[in-house]
Short mmCIF file of C-alpha atoms in Angstrom, two decimals:
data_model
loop_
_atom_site.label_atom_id
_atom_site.label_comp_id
_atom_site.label_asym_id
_atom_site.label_seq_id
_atom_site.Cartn_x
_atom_site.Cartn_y
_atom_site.Cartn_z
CA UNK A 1 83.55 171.12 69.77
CA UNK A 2 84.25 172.67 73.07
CA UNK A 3 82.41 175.86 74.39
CA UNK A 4 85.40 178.94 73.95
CA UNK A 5 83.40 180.20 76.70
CA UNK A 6 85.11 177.53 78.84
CA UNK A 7 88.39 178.74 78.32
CA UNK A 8 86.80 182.44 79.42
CA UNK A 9 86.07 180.52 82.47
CA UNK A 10 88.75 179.77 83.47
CA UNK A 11 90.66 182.90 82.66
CA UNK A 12 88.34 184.59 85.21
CA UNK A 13 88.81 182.12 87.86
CA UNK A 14 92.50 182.01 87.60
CA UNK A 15 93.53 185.66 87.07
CA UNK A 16 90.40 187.09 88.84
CA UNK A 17 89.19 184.97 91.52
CA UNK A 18 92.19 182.89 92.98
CA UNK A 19 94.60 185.94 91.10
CA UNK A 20 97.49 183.62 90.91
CA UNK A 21 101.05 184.80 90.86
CA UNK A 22 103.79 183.17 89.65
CA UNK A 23 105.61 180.65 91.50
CA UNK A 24 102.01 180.02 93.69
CA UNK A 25 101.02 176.57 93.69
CA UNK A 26 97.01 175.48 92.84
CA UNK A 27 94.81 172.46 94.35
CA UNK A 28 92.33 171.71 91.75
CA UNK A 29 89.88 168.87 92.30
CA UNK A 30 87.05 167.64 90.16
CA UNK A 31 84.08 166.14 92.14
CA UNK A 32 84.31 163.53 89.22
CA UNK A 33 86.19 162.89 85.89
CA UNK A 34 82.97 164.79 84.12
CA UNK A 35 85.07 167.97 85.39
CA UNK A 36 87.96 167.31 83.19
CA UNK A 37 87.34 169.64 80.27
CA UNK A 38 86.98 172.69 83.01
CA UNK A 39 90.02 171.46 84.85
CA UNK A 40 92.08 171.43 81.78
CA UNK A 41 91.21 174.73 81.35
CA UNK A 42 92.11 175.83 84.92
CA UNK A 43 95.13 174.00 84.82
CA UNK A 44 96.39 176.02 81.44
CA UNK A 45 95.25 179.01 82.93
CA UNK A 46 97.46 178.81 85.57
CA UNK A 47 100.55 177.47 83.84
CA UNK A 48 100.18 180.58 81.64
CA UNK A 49 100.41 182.51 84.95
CA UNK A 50 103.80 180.98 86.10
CA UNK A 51 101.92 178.89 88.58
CA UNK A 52 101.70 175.20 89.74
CA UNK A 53 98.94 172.91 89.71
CA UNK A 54 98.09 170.00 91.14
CA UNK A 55 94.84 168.05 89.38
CA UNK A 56 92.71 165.83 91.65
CA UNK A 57 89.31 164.17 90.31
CA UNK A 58 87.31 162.48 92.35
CA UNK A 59 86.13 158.33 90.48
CA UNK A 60 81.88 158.48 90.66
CA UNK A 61 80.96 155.64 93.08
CA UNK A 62 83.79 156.34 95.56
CA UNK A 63 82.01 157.37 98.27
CA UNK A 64 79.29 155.64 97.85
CA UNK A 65 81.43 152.32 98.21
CA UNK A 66 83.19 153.97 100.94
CA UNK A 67 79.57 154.61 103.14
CA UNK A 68 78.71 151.07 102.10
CA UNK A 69 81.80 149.61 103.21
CA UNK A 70 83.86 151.38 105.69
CA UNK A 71 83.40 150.66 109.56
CA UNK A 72 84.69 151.48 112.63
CA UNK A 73 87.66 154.03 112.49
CA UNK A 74 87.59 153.68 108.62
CA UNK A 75 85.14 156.40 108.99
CA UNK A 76 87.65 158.58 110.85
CA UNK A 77 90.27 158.35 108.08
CA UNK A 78 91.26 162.27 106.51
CA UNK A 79 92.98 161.42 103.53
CA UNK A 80 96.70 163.01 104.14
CA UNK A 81 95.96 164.31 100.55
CA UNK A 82 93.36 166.53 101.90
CA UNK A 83 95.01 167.53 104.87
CA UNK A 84 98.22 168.86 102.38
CA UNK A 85 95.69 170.66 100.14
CA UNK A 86 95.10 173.19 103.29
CA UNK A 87 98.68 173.18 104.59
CA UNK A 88 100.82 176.21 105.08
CA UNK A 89 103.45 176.12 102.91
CA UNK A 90 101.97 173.69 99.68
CA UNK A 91 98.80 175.05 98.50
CA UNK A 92 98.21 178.77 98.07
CA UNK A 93 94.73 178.77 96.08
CA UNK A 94 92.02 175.51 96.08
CA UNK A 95 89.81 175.18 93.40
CA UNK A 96 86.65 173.01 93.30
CA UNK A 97 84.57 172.33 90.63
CA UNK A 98 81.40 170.49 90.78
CA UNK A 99 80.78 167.88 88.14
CA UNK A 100 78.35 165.43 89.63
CA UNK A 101 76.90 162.37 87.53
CA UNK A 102 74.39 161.38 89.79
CA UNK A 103 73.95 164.12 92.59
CA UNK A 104 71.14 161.72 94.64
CA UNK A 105 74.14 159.30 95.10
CA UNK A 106 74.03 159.75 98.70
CA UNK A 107 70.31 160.03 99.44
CA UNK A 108 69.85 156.07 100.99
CA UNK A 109 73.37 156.48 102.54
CA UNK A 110 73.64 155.61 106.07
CA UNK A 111 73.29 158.89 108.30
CA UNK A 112 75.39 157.95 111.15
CA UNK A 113 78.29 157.29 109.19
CA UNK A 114 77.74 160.43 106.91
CA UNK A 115 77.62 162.12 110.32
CA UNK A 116 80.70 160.72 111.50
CA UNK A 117 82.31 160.84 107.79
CA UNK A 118 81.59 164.64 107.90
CA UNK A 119 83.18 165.17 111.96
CA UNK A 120 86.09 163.49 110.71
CA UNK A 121 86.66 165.98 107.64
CA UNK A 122 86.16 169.29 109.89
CA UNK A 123 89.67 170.20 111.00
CA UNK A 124 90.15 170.55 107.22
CA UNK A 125 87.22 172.84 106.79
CA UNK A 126 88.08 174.86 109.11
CA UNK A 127 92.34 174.92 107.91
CA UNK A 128 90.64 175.63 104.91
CA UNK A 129 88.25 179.11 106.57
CA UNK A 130 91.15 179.86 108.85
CA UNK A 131 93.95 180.68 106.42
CA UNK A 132 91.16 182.08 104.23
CA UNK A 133 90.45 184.83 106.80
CA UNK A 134 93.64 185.34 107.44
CA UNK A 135 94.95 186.03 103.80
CA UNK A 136 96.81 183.60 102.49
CA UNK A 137 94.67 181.04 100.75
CA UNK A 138 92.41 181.73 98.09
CA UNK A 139 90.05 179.59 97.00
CA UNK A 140 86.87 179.86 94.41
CA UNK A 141 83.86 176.72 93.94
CA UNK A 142 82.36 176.16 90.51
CA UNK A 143 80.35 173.98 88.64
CA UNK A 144 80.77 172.27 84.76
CA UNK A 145 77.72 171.54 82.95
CA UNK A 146 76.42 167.48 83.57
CA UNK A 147 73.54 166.06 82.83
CA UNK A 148 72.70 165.43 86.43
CA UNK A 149 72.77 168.75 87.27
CA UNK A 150 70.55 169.94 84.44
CA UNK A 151 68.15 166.70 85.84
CA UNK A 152 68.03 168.92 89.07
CA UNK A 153 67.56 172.26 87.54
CA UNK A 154 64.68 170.67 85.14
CA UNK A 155 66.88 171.95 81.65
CA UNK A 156 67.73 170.25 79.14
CA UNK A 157 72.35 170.26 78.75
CA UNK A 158 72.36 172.94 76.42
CA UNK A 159 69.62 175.06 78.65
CA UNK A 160 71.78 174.28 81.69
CA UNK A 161 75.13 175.52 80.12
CA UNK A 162 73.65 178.78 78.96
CA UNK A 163 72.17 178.83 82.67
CA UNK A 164 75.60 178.28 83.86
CA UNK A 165 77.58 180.82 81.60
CA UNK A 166 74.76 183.84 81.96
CA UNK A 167 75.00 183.71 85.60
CA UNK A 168 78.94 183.91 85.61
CA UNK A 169 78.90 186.61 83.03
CA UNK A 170 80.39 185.04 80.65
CA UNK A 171 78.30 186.26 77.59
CA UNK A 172 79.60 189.78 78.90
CA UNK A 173 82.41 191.17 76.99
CA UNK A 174 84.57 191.71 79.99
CA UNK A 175 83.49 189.46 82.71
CA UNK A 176 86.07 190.56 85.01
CA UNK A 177 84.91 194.56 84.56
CA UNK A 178 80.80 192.99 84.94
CA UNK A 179 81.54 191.30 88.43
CA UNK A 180 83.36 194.55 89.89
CA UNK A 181 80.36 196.59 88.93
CA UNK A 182 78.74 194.17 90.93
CA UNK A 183 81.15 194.29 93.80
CA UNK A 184 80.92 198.60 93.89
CA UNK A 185 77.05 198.04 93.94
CA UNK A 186 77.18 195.63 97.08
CA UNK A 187 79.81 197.58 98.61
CA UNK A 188 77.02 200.32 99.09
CA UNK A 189 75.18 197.74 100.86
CA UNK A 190 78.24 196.66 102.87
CA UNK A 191 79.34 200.33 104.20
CA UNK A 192 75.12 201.15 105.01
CA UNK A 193 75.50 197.85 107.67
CA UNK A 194 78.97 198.26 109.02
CA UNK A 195 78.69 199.50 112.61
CA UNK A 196 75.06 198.94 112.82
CA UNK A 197 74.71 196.07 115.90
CA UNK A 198 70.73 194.62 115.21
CA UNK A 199 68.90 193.03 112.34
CA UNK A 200 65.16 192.42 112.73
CA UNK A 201 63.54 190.20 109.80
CA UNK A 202 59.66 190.13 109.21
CA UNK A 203 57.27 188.86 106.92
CA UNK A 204 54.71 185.79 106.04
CA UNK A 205 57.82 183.73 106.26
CA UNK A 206 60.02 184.70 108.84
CA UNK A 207 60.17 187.00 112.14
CA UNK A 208 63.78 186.61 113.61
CA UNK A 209 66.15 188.90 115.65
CA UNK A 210 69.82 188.68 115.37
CA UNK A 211 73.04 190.78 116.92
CA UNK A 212 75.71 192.17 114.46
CA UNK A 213 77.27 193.79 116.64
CA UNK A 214 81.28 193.98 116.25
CA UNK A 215 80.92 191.35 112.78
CA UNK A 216 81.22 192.13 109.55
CA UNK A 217 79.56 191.49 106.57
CA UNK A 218 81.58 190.30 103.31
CA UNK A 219 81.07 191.56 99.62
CA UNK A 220 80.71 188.36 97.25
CA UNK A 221 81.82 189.48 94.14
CA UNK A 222 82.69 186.16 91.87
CA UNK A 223 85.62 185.46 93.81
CA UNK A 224 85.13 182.39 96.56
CA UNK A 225 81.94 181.19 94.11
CA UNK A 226 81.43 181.13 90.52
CA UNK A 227 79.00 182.52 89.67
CA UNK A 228 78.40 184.65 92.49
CA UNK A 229 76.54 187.83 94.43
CA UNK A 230 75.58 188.02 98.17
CA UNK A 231 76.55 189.81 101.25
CA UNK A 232 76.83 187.79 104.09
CA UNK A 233 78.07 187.75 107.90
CA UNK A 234 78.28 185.82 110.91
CA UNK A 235 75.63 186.96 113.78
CA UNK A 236 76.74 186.80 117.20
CA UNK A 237 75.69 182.83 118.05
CA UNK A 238 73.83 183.52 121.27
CA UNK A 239 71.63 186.17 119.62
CA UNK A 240 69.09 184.63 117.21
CA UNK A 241 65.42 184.11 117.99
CA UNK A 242 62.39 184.07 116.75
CA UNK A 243 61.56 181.56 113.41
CA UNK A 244 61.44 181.12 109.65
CA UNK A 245 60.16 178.99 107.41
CA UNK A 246 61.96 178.40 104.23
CA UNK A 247 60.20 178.73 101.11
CA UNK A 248 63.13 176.36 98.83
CA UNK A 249 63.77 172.83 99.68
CA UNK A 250 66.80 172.42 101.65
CA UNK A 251 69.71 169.99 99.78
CA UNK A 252 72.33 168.48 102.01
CA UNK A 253 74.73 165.90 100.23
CA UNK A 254 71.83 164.87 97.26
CA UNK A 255 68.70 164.63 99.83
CA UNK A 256 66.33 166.90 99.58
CA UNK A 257 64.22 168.51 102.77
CA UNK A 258 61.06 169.88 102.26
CA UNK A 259 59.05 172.49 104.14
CA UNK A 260 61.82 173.31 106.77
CA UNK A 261 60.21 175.51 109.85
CA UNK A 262 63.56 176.51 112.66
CA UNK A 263 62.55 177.94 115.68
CA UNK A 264 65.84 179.76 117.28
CA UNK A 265 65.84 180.72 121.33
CA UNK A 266 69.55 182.04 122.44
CA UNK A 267 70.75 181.48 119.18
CA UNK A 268 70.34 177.77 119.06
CA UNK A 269 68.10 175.96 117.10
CA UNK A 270 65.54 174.67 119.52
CA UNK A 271 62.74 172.88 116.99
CA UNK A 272 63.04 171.87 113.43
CA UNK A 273 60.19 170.30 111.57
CA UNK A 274 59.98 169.85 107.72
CA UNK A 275 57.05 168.56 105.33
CA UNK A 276 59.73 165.69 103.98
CA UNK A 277 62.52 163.91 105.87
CA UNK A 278 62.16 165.48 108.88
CA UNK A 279 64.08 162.65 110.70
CA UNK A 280 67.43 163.34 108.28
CA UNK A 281 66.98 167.77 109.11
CA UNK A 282 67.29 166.56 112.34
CA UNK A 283 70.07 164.29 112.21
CA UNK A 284 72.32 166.45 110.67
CA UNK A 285 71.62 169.96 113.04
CA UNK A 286 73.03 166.77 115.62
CA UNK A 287 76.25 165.98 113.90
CA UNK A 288 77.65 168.20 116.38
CA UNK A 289 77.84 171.11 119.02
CA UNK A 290 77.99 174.20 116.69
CA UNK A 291 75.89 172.59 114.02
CA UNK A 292 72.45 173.93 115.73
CA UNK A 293 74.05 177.51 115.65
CA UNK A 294 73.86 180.24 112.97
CA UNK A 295 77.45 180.47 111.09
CA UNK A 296 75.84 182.96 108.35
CA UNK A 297 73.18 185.14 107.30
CA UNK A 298 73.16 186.05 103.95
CA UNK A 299 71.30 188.53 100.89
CA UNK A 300 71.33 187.38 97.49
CA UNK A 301 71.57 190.06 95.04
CA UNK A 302 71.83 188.08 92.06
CA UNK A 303 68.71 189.15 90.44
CA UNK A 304 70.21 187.30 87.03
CA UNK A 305 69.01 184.08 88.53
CA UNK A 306 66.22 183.91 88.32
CA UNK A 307 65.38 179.99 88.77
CA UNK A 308 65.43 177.65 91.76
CA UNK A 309 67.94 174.78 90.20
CA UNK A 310 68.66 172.63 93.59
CA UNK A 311 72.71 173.92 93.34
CA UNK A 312 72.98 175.88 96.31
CA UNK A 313 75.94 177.50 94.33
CA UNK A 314 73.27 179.41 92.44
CA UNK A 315 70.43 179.20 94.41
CA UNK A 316 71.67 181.20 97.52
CA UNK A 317 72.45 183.94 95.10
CA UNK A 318 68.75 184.47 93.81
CA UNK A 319 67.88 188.13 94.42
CA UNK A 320 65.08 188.66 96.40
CA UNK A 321 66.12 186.00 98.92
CA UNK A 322 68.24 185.70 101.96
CA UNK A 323 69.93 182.46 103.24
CA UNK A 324 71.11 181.21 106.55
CA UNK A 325 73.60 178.57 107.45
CA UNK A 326 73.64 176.35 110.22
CA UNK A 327 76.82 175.30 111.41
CA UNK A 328 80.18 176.36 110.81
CA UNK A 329 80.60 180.14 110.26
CA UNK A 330 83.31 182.25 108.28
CA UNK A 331 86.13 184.07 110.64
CA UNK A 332 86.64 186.32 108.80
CA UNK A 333 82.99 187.80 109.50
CA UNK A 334 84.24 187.74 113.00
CA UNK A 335 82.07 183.96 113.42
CA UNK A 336 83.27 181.64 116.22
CA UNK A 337 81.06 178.79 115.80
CA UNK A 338 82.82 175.71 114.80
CA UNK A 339 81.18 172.99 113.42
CA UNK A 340 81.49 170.09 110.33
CA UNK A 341 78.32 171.47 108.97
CA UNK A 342 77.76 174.39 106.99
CA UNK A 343 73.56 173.91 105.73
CA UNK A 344 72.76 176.91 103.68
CA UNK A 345 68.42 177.39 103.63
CA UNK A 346 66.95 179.77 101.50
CA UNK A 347 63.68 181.90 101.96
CA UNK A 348 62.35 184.05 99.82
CA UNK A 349 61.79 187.66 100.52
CA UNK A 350 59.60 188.86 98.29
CA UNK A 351 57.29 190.03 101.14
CA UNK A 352 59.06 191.29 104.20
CA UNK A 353 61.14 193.63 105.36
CA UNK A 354 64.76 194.15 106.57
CA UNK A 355 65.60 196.76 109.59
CA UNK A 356 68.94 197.01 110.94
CA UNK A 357 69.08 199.24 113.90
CA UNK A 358 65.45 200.15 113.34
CA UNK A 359 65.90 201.37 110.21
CA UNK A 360 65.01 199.65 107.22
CA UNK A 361 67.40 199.12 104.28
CA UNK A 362 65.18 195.95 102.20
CA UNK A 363 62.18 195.50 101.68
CA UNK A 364 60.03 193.16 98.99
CA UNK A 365 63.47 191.75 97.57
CA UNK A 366 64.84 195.07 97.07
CA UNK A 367 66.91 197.25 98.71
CA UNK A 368 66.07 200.76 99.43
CA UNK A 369 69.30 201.96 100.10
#
């Protein structure tokens, strides 16, 4: 029998997240078939709200065959599908839930096609940010329970649903009501940093310097991810220095990197070394010009997760942590940096402190304002 809380999932996403109207037309796409039971959902969720929907779900083994296989300018090919899904005019809200069977699936795939694969799929990214920023597409990124991702988080199915539905307040009576409590609470945190220009970051892990100056930083409330709860901007890319090392493995497309260490000088990253596949870190902060350049710097305030589960989705969220992405950045944070990357790396902040302006507002995974 089918979780009812699925059906609460959906509600949320639809009416709360993406808030479709009627007569709006929806891109939903399922990473595989697993997704189905959530798209279904989705997609009578937004019937019910005089919308439109278009289902897409990805076969398992696709891109593996297509990595395998494809040469040349095969690996240049953007699916006109995918360029539609982020045109003016079709789509007004995306929807993308995870539903991986084997999330390692691309760990032994060749990293100079990956790295070409990925150029080639940028323009669409960045449709995607652009019309984001400027108000007219909504979009929202979610997971359905699989066995593969309950491999990753260590839980058994039944441990990872639970996982999955506590941290999108689902077991709340009003879910919708729980993640604008949320949003006030961060907004506190939002209005403290607007104006301010400098962030200093210290502790055993990290001692960095970044401008703010003229960006600001976004309130993540459950609407672009489900579940949700961060603030997050886009430092000015010619200001970072100084170095961290994260304390969480980093997970880019199913490999894991272990013991990353980024040393930043002018905002670029200038050394990157790592415990485990060091070589791969590497190769992807190449994939382009903007990829060795801050896009975001994040807080999680999410202090219901409270375990590492290799889902960036969740784990950038933890409270008591901050994340950083290299690569592309978010415009509407006022980030310029282009790039087909977007590498989110977590380190905890348990010990350390946050200043901005001199004055600081976080310290020991809390904040103080």
């Amino acid at each position: 029998m089918q979780d009812p809380r699925l059906n609460k999932m959906a509600q949320v996403i639809v009416n709360y997240s993406i808030e479709v109207q009627p007569g709006q037309s929806v891109y939903v796409w399922g990473s595989t078939h697993a997704a189905a039971p959530l798209m279904l959902e989705v997609y009578r969720e937004v019937l019910k709200a005089g919308g439109n929907a278009f289902l897409r779900a990805d076969l398992a083994g696709a891109q593996e065959i297509f990595l395998e296989t494809a040469q040349g300018r095969q690996l240049d090919w953007v699916s006109p599908v995918d360029r539609v899904s982020v045109a003016e005019g079709d789509f007004d809200c995306y929807v993308r839930i995870g539903a991986d069977v084997n999330t390692r699936r691309l760990s032994s795939a060749d990293p100079d096609k990956f790295q070409r694969m990925q150029t080639a799929a940028g323009p669409v990214l960045r449709k995607r940010l652009d019309r984001s920023a400027a108000g007219n597409y909504r979009w929202c990124v979610t997971r359905y329970p699989t066995d593969a991702h309950a491999m990753d988080a260590e839980m058994s199915l039944d441990e990872y649903s639970e996982f999955l539905f506590a941290a999108c307040l689902l077991n709340d009576p009003d879910p919708v009501a729980s993640w604008r409590a949320m949003g006030r609470r961060q907004q506190g945190y939002v209005d403290f940093l607007r104006g301010k220009k400098a962030i200093s970051l210290k502790g055993p892990n990290i001692d960095m310097t970044m401008s703010i100056a003229g960006r600001v930083f976004m309130n993540s409330q459950g609407l672009r991810n489900f579940p949700d709860g961060e603030i997050f901007t886009g430092p000015v890319e010619n200001s970072v220095n100084g170095w961290v090392n994260y304390t969480y493995p980093g997970i880019y497309n199913g490999r894991e990197v272990e013991g990353i260490r980024l040393e930043f000088a002018q905002g670029r990253v200038v050394k990157a070394t790592a415990a485990k596949n060091e070589v791969f870190l590497n190769k992807v902060l190449d994939t382009d010009e903007g990829a060795r350049t801050l896009g975001e710097f994040a807080i999680g305030t999410n202090y219901g997760i409270t375990k590492f589960s290799r889902d960036i989705l969740f784990d950038e969220k933890i409270g008591g942590t901050i994340h950083m992405a290299c690569g592309n950045g978010y415009p509407d944070t006022g980030a310029v940096n282009k790039s087909a990357v977007h590498w989110d790396m977590i380190a905890g902040m348990q010990e350390g402190e946050i200043c901005a302006d001199g004055v600081a507002f976080y310290r020991d995974g809390k904040f103080l304002i």
